Tab-separated table of C-alpha atoms in Angstrom:
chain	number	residue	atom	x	y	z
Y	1	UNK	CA	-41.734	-65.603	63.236
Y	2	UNK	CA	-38.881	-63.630	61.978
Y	3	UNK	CA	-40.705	-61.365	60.168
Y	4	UNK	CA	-43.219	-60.868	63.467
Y	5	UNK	CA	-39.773	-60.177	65.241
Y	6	UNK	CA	-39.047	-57.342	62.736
Y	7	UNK	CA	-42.289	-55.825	63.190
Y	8	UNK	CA	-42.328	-55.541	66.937
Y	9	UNK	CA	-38.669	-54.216	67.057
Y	10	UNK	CA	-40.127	-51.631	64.252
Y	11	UNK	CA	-42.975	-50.633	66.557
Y	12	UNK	CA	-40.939	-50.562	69.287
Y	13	UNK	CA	-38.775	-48.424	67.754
Y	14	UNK	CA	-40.732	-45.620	65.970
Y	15	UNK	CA	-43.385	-45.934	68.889
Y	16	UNK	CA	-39.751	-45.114	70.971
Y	17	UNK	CA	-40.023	-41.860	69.633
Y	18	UNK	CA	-38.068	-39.253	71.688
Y	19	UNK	CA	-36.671	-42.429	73.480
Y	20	UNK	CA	-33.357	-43.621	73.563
Y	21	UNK	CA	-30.739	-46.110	74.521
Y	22	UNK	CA	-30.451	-44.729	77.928
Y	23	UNK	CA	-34.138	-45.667	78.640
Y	24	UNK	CA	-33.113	-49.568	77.277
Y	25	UNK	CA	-35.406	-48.730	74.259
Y	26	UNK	CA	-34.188	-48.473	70.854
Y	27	UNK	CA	-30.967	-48.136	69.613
Y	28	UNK	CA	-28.095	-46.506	70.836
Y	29	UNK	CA	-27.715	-43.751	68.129
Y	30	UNK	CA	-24.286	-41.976	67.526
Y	31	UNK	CA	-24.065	-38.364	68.348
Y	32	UNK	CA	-24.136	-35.934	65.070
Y	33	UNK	CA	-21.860	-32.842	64.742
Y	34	UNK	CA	-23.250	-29.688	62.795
Y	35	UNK	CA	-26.870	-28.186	61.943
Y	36	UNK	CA	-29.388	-30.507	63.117
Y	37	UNK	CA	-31.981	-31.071	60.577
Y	38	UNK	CA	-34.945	-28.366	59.817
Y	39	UNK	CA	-37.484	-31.175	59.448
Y	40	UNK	CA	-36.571	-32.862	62.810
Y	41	UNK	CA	-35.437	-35.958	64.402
Y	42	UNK	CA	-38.291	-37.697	64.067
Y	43	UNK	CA	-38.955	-37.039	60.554
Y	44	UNK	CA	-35.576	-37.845	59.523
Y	45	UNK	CA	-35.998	-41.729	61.418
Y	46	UNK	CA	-38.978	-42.319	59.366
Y	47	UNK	CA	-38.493	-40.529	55.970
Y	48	UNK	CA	-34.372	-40.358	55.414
Y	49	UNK	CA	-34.783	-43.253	52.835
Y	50	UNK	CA	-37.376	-41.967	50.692
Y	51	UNK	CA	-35.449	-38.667	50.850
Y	52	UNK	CA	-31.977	-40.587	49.543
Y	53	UNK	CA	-34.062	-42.024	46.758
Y	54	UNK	CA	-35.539	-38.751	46.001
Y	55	UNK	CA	-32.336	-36.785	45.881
Y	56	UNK	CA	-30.757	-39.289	44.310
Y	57	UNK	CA	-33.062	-39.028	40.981
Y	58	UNK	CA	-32.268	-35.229	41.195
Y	59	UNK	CA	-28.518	-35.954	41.191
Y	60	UNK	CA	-28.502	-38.530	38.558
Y	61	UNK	CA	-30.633	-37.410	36.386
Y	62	UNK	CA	-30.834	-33.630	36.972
Y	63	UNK	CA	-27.611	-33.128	37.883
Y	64	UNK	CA	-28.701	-31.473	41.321
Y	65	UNK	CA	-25.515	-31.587	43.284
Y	66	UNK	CA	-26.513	-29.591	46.296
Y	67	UNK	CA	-29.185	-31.271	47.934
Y	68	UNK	CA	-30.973	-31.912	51.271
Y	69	UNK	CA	-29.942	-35.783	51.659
Y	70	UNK	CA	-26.795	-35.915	49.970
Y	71	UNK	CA	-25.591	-39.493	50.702
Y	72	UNK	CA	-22.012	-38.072	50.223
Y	73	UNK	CA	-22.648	-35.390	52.785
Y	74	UNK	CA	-24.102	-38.162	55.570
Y	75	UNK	CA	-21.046	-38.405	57.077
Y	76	UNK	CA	-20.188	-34.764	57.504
Y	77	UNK	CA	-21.515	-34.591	59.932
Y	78	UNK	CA	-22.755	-38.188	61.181
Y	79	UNK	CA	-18.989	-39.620	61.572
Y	80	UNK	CA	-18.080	-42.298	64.257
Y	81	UNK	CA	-14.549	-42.138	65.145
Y	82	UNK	CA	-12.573	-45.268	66.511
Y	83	UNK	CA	-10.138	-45.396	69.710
Y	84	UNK	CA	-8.004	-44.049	67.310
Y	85	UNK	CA	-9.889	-41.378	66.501
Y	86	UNK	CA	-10.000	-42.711	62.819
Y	87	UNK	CA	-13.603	-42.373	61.592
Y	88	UNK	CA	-15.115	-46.086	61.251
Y	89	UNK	CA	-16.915	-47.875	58.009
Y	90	UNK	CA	-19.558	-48.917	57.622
Y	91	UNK	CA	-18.022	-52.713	58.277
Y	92	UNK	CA	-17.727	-51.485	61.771
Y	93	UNK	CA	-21.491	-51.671	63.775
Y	94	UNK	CA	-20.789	-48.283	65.638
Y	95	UNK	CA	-21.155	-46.616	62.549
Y	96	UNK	CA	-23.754	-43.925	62.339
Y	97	UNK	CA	-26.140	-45.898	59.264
Y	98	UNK	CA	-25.385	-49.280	61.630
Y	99	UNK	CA	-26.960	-48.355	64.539
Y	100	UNK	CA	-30.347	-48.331	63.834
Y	101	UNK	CA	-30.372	-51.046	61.125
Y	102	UNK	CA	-28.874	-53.301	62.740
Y	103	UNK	CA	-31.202	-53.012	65.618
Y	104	UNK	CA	-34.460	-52.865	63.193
Y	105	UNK	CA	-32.908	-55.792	60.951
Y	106	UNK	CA	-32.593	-53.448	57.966
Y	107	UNK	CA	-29.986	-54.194	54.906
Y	108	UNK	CA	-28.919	-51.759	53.053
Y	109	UNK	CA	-26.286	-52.422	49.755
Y	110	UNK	CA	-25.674	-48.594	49.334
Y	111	UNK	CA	-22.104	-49.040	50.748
Y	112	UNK	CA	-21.494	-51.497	48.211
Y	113	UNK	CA	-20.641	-48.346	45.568
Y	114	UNK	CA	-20.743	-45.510	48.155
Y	115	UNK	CA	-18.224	-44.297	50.594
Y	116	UNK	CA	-19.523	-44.567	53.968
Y	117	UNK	CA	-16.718	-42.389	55.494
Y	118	UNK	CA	-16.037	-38.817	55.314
Y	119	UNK	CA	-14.107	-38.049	51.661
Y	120	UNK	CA	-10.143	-37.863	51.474
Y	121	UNK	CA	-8.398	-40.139	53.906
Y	122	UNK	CA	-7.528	-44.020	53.189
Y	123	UNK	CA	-9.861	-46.385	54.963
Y	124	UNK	CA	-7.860	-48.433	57.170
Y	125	UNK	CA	-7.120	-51.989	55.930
Y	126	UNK	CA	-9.191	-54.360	57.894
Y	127	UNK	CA	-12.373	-53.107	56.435
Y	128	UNK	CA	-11.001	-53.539	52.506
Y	129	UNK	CA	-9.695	-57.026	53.994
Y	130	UNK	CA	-12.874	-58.301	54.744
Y	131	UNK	CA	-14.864	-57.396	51.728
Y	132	UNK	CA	-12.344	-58.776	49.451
Y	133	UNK	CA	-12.596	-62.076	51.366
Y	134	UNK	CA	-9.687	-64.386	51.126
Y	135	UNK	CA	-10.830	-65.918	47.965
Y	136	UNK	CA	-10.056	-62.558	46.013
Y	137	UNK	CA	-6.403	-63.172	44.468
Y	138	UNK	CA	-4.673	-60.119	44.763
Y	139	UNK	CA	-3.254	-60.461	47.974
Y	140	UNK	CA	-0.100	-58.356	48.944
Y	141	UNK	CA	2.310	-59.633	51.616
Y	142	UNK	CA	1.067	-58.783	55.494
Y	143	UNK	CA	-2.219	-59.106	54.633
Y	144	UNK	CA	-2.986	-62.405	56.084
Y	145	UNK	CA	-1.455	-60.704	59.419
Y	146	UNK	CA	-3.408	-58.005	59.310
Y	147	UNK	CA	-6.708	-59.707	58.617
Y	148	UNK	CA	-5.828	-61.484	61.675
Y	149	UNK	CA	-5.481	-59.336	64.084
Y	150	UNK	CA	-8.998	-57.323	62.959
Y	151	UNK	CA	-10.642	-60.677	63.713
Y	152	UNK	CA	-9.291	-62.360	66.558
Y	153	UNK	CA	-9.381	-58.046	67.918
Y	154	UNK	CA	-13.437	-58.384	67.005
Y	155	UNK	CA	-14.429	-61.670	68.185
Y	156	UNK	CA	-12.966	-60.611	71.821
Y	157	UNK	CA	-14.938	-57.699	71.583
Y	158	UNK	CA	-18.451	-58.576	73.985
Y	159	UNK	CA	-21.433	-57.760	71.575
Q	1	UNK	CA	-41.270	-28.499	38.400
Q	2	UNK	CA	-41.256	-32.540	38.228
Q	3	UNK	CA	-39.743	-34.882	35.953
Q	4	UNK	CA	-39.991	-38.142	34.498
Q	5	UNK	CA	-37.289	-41.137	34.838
Q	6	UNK	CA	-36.870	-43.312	32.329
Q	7	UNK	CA	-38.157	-46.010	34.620
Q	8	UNK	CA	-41.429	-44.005	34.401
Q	9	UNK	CA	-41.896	-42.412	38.215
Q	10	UNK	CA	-42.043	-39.058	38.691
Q	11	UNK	CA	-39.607	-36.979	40.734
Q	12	UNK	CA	-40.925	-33.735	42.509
Q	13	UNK	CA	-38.194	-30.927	42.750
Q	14	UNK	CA	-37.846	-29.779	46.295
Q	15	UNK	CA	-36.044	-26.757	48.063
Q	16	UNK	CA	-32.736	-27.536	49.851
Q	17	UNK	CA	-31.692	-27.122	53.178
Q	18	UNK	CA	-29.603	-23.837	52.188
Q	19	UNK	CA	-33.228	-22.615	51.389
Q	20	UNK	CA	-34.507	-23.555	54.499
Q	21	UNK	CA	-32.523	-21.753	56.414
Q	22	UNK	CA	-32.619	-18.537	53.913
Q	23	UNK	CA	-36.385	-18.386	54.189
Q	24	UNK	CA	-38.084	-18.407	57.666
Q	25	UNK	CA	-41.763	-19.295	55.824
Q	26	UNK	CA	-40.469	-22.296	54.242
Q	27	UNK	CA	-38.737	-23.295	57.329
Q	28	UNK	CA	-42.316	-22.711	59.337
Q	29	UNK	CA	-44.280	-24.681	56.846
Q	30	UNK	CA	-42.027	-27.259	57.332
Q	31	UNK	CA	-42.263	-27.643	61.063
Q	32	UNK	CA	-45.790	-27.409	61.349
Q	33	UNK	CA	-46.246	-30.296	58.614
Q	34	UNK	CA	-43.884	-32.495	58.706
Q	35	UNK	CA	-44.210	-35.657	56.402
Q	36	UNK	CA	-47.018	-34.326	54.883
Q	37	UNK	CA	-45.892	-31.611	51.862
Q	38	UNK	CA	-42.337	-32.002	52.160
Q	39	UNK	CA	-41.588	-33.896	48.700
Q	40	UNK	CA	-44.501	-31.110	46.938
Q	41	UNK	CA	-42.710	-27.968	47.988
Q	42	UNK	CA	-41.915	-25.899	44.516
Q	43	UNK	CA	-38.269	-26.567	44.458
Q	44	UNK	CA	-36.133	-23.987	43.725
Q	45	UNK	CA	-32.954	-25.802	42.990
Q	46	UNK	CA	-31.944	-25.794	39.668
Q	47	UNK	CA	-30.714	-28.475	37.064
Q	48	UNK	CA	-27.311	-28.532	36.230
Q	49	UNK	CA	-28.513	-30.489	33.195
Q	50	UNK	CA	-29.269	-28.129	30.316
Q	51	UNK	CA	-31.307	-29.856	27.276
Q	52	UNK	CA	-29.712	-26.573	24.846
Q	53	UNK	CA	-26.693	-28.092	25.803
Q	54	UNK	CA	-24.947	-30.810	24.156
Q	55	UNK	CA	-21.071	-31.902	25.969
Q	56	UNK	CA	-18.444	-32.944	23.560
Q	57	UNK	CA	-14.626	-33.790	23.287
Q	58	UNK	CA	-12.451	-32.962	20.439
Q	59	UNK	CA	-9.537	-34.927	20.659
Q	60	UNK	CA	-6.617	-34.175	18.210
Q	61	UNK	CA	-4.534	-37.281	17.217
Q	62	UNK	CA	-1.434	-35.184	15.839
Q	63	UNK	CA	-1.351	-33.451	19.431
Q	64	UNK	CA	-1.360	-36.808	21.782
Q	65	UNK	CA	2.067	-38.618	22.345
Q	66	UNK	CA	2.095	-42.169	21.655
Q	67	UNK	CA	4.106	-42.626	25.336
Q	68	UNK	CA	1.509	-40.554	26.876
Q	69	UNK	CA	-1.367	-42.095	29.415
Q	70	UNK	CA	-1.691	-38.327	31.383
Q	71	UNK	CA	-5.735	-38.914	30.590
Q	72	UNK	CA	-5.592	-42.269	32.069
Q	73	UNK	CA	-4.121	-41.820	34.922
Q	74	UNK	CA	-5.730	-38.363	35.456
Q	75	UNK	CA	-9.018	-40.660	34.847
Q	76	UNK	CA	-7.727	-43.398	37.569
Q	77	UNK	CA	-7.150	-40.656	40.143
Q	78	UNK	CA	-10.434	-38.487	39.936
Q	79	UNK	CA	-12.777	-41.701	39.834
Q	80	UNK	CA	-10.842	-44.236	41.889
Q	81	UNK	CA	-10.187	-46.968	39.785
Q	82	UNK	CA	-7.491	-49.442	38.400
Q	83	UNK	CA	-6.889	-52.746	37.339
Q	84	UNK	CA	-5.321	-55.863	38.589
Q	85	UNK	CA	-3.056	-57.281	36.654
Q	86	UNK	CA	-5.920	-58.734	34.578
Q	87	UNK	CA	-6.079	-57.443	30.566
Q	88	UNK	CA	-9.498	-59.891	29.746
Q	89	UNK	CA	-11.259	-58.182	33.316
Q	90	UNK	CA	-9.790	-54.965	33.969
Q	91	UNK	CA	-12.454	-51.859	34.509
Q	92	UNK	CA	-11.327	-49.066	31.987
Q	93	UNK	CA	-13.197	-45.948	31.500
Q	94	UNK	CA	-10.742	-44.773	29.043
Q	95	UNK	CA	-7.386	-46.122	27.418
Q	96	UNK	CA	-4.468	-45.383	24.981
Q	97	UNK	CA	-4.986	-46.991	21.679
Q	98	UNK	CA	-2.673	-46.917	18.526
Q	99	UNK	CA	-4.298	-47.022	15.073
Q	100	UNK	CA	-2.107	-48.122	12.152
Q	101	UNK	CA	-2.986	-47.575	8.800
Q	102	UNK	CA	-2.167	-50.641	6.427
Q	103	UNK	CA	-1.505	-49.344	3.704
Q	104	UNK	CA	0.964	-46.746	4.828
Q	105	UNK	CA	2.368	-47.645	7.842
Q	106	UNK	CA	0.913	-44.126	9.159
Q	107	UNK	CA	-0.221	-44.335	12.991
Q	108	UNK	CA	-2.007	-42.690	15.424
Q	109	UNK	CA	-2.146	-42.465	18.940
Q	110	UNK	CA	-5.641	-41.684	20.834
Q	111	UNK	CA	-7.843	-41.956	23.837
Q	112	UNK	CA	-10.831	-43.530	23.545
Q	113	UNK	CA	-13.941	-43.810	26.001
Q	114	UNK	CA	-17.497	-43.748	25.783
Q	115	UNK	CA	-17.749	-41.324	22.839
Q	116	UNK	CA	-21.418	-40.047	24.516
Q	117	UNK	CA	-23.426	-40.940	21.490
Q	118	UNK	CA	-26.648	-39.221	20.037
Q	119	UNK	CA	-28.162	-42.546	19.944
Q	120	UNK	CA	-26.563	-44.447	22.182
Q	121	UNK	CA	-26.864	-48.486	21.295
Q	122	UNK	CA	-26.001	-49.146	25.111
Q	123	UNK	CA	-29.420	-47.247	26.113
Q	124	UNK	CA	-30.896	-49.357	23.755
Q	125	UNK	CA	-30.782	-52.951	25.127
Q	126	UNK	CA	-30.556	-51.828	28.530
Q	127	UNK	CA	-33.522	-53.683	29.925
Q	128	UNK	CA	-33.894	-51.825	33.025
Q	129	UNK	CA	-33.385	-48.657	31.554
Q	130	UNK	CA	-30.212	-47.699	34.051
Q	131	UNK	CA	-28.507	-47.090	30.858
Q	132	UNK	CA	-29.413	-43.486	29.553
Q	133	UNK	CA	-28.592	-40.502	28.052
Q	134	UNK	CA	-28.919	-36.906	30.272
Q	135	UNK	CA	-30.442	-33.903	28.225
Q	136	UNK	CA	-27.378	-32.848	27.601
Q	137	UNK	CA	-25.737	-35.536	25.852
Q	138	UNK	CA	-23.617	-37.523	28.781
Q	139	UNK	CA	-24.057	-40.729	28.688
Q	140	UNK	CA	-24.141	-42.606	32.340
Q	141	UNK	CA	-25.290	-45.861	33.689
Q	142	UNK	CA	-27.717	-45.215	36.853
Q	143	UNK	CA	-25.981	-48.188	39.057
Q	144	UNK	CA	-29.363	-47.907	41.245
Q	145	UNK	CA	-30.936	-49.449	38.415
Q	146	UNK	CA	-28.192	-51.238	37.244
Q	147	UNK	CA	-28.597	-55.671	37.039
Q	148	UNK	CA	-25.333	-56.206	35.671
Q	149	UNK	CA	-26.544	-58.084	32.896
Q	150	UNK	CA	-23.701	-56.512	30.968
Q	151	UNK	CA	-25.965	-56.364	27.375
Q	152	UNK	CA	-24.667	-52.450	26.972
Q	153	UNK	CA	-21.050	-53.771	26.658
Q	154	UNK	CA	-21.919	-56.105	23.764
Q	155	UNK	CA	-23.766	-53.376	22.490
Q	156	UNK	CA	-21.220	-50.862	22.572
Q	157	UNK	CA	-19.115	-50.803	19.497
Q	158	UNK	CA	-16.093	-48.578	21.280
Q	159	UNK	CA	-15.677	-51.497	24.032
Q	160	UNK	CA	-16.612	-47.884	26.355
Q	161	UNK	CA	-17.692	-49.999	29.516
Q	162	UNK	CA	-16.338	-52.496	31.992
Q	163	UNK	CA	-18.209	-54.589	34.522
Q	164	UNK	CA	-16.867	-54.342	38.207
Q	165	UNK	CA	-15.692	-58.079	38.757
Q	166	UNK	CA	-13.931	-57.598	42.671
Q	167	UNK	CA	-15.998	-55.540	45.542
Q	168	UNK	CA	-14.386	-52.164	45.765
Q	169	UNK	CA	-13.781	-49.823	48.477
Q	170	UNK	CA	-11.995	-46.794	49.328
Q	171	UNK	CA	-14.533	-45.605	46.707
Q	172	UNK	CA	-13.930	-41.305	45.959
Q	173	UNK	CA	-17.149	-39.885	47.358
Q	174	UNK	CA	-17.934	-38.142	44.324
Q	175	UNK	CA	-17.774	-41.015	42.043
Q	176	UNK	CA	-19.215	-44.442	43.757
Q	177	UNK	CA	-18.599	-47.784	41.979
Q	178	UNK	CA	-19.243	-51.492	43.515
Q	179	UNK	CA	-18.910	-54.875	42.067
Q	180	UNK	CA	-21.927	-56.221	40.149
Q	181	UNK	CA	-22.489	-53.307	37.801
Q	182	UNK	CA	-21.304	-51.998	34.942
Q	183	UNK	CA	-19.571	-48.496	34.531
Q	184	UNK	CA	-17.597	-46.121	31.997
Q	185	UNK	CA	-16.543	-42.832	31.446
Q	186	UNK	CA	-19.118	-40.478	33.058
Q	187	UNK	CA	-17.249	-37.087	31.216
Q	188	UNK	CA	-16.303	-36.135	35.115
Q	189	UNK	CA	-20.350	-35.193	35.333
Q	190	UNK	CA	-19.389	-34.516	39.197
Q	191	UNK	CA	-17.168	-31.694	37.597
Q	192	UNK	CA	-19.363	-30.783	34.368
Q	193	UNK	CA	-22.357	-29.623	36.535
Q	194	UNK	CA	-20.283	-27.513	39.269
Q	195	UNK	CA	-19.161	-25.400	36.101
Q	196	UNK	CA	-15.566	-27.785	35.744
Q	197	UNK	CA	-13.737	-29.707	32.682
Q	198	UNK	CA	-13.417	-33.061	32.948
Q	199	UNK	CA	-9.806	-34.582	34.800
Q	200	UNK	CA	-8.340	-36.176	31.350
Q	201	UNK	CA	-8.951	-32.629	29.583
Q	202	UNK	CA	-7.287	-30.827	32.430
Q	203	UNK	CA	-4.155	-33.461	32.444
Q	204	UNK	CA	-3.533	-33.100	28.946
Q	205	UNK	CA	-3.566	-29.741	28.483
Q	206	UNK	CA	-1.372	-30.050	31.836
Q	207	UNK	CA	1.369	-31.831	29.653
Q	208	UNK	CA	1.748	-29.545	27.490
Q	209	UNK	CA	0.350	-31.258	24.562
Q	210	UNK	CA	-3.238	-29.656	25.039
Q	211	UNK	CA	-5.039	-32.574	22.627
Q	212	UNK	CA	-8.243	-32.888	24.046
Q	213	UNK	CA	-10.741	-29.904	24.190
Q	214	UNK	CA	-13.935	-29.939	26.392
Q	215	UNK	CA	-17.173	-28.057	25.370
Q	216	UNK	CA	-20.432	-27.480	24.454
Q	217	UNK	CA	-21.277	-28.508	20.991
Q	218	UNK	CA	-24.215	-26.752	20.192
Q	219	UNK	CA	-23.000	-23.527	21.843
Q	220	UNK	CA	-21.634	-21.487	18.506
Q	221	UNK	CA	-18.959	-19.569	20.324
Q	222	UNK	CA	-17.297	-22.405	21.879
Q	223	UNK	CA	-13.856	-23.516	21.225
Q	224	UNK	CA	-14.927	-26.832	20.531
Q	225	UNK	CA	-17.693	-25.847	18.115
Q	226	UNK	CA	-15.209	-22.912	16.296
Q	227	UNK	CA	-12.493	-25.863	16.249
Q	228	UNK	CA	-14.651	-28.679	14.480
Q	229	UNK	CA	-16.488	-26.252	12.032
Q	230	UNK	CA	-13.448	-24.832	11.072
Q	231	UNK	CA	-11.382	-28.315	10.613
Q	232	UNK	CA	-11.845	-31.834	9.858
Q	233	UNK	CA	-12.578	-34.085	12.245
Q	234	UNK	CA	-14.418	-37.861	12.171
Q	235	UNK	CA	-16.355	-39.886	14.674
Q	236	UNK	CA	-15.373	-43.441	15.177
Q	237	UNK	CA	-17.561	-46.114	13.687
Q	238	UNK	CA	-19.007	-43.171	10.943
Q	239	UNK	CA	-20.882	-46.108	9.498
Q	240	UNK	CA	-22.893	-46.379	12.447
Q	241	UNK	CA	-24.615	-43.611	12.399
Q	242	UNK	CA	-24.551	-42.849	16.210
Q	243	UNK	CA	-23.445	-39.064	15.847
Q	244	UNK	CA	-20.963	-39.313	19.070
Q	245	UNK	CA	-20.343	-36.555	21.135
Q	246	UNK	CA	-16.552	-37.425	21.046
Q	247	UNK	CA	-15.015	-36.230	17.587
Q	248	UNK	CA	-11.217	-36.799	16.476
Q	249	UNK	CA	-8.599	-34.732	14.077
Q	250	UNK	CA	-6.002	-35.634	12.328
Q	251	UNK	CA	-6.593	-39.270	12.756
């Protein structure tokens, strides 16, 4: 049933094609800054995966630096920014990666090791907070307070 | 050009988008087929990896100070990591150690990391095959691949790797690391292939004390080749027989 679920949203959603959030199909899909893409919207929805894994072989192995689907360079360009104007993780669903997978029930662990924010500026707290989890020990004073305040500030938040 | 992982698939160079945008023909192509040839194109990018290169350290022992940890903290900052408090857990990609010699009382201060061997005992027992060895002699751990089964650290006979215990984030861009896998000193490859030295080189010789030299070992007119033919130096563990790409003087 679940899995029937995935598959319809899928359909739904590449069948969506030049579609979008203001028609009530398909996700709502955060607005990019920069170049757009020479192979297309469309091509980058279905293929930006297999491109990561590509280009990340030529990195690792190759020691290609400069390449089309840079995870590092993502976010260049594809950066949410909070109230705040502070540019959200990927613990935040606005995010750019978020938007579609959570709609299409995709999980990805990249964020696990990778930054999902542009480079050189300190993540806020709340989103370290929560992937430490209160059962990791090194917990400075505040924290508790700050933790807090992210959740009770997230579960008032309509979905 | 292609190339085989060690994991056995095959990985089809491809232009970048800096070459799309130079050449209008590629760019065409590219729009009237999309999905189709993309991953065939001949690539024009080129490796930073060099197999007629081989990377190396020489560190001299009678240059480092024995209250000095410039490499380690130089090594903290570039790759975003540190410990907690915790000796027995603690991630280190490089630290301060002190030999003493028995017999004479003589010691020695020294960094030690992965010393990047020839045949690397860690790419051995990998079962996976993350573990591995670039052409030119750097020695990484491809975290994509990575189980965490943590055999390359029993392997290892320099204690070179750590496993990530606690999630992580705040991660540097250029050097990603998560819990779950196991890491180690990567000789700043993010900086070796854009032409750079790695960050503990460039914080010693920052001190003053200049005790670690970068270079290419099978390059002839390097310093680090003109240095080691010209004086003595050891590997670590000579009884091994792993040929390391790390060397030390004056030990």
């Amino acid at each position: 049933m679940k899995l029937a679920r995935i598959f319809l949203a899928l359909c739904l959603f590449f069948s969506a094609g030049a579609l979008s959030a203001a028609d009530g199909v398909g996700p709502d899909i955060p607005q990019a800054t920069g170049e757009p893409h020479p192979e297309g919207n469309d091509y980058m929805r279905r293929w930006h995966m297999e491109m990561l894994k590509h280009d990340r072989d030529l990195t690792m192995y190759l020691g290609i630096r400069p390449t089309d689907s840079s995870l590092a360079e993502c976010f260049e360009c594809h950066t949410v920014k909070d109230e705040a104007g502070v540019p959200v993780t990927v613990a935040d669903e606005r995010h750019f990666c978020r938007a579609c997978h959570d709609y299409a029930a995709v999980r990805v662990d990249c964020f696990d090791c990778h930054r999902s924010t542009p480079a050189d500026f300190d993540e806020p707290a709340p989103h370290a907070m929560i992937l430490r989890g209160p059962r990791f020990r090194s917990w400075g004073a505040g924290d508790a307070d700050v933790l807090l305040a992210y959740l009770s500030q997230a579960m008032t938040e309509p979905n | 050009m292609s190339f085989r992982m060690p994991n056995g698939s095959e990985v089809e160079d491809r232009p970048t988008r800096r070459d799309f945008f130079k050449s209008g023909a590629a760019f065409a192509t590219m729009t009237l087929a999309p999905g189709v040839t993309l991953m065939a194109f001949g690539g024009s990018a080129t490796a930073a990896v060099d197999a007629g290169k081989r990377w190396g350290l020489l560190i001299d022992t009678s240059k480092c100070a024995e209250d000095c940890d410039a490499c380690v903290t130089a090594c903290k900052t570039e790759n975003g990591w540190e410990g907690h408090g915790e000796a027995e857990r603690d991630v280190q990609w490089i630290r301060k150690v002190t030999l003493r010699n028995k017999a004479t009382g003589h010691e020695s201060s020294m960094p030690v990391m992965c010393q990047h061997c020839e045949s690397p005992p860690c790419v051995d027992v990998c079962p996976t095959g993350a573990s591995f060895k670039r052409d030119d002699g750097i020695v990484l751990v491809d975290k994509h691949t990575c189980i965490g089964c943590r055999y390359c650290m029993m392997a290892c006979p320099f204690k070179a790797r750590s496993f990530v215990h606690e999630p992580v984030t705040n991660q540097k861009t250029h050097a990603p690391r998560g819990q779950g896998t196991v890491e180690g000193c990567t000789l700043c490859v993010h900086r070796v292939d854009a032409g750079g030295i790695p960050a503990c080189v460039e914080a010693c010789s920052a001190t003053g004390n200049g005790a670690m030299v970068f270079g290419d070992l099978l390059d002839p007119s390097s310093e680090i080749a003109q240095r080691l033919a010209e004086f003595p130096s050891v590997a670590l563990r000579p009884d091994l027989d792993l040929n390391p790409g790390v060397r030390y003087a004056e030990i």
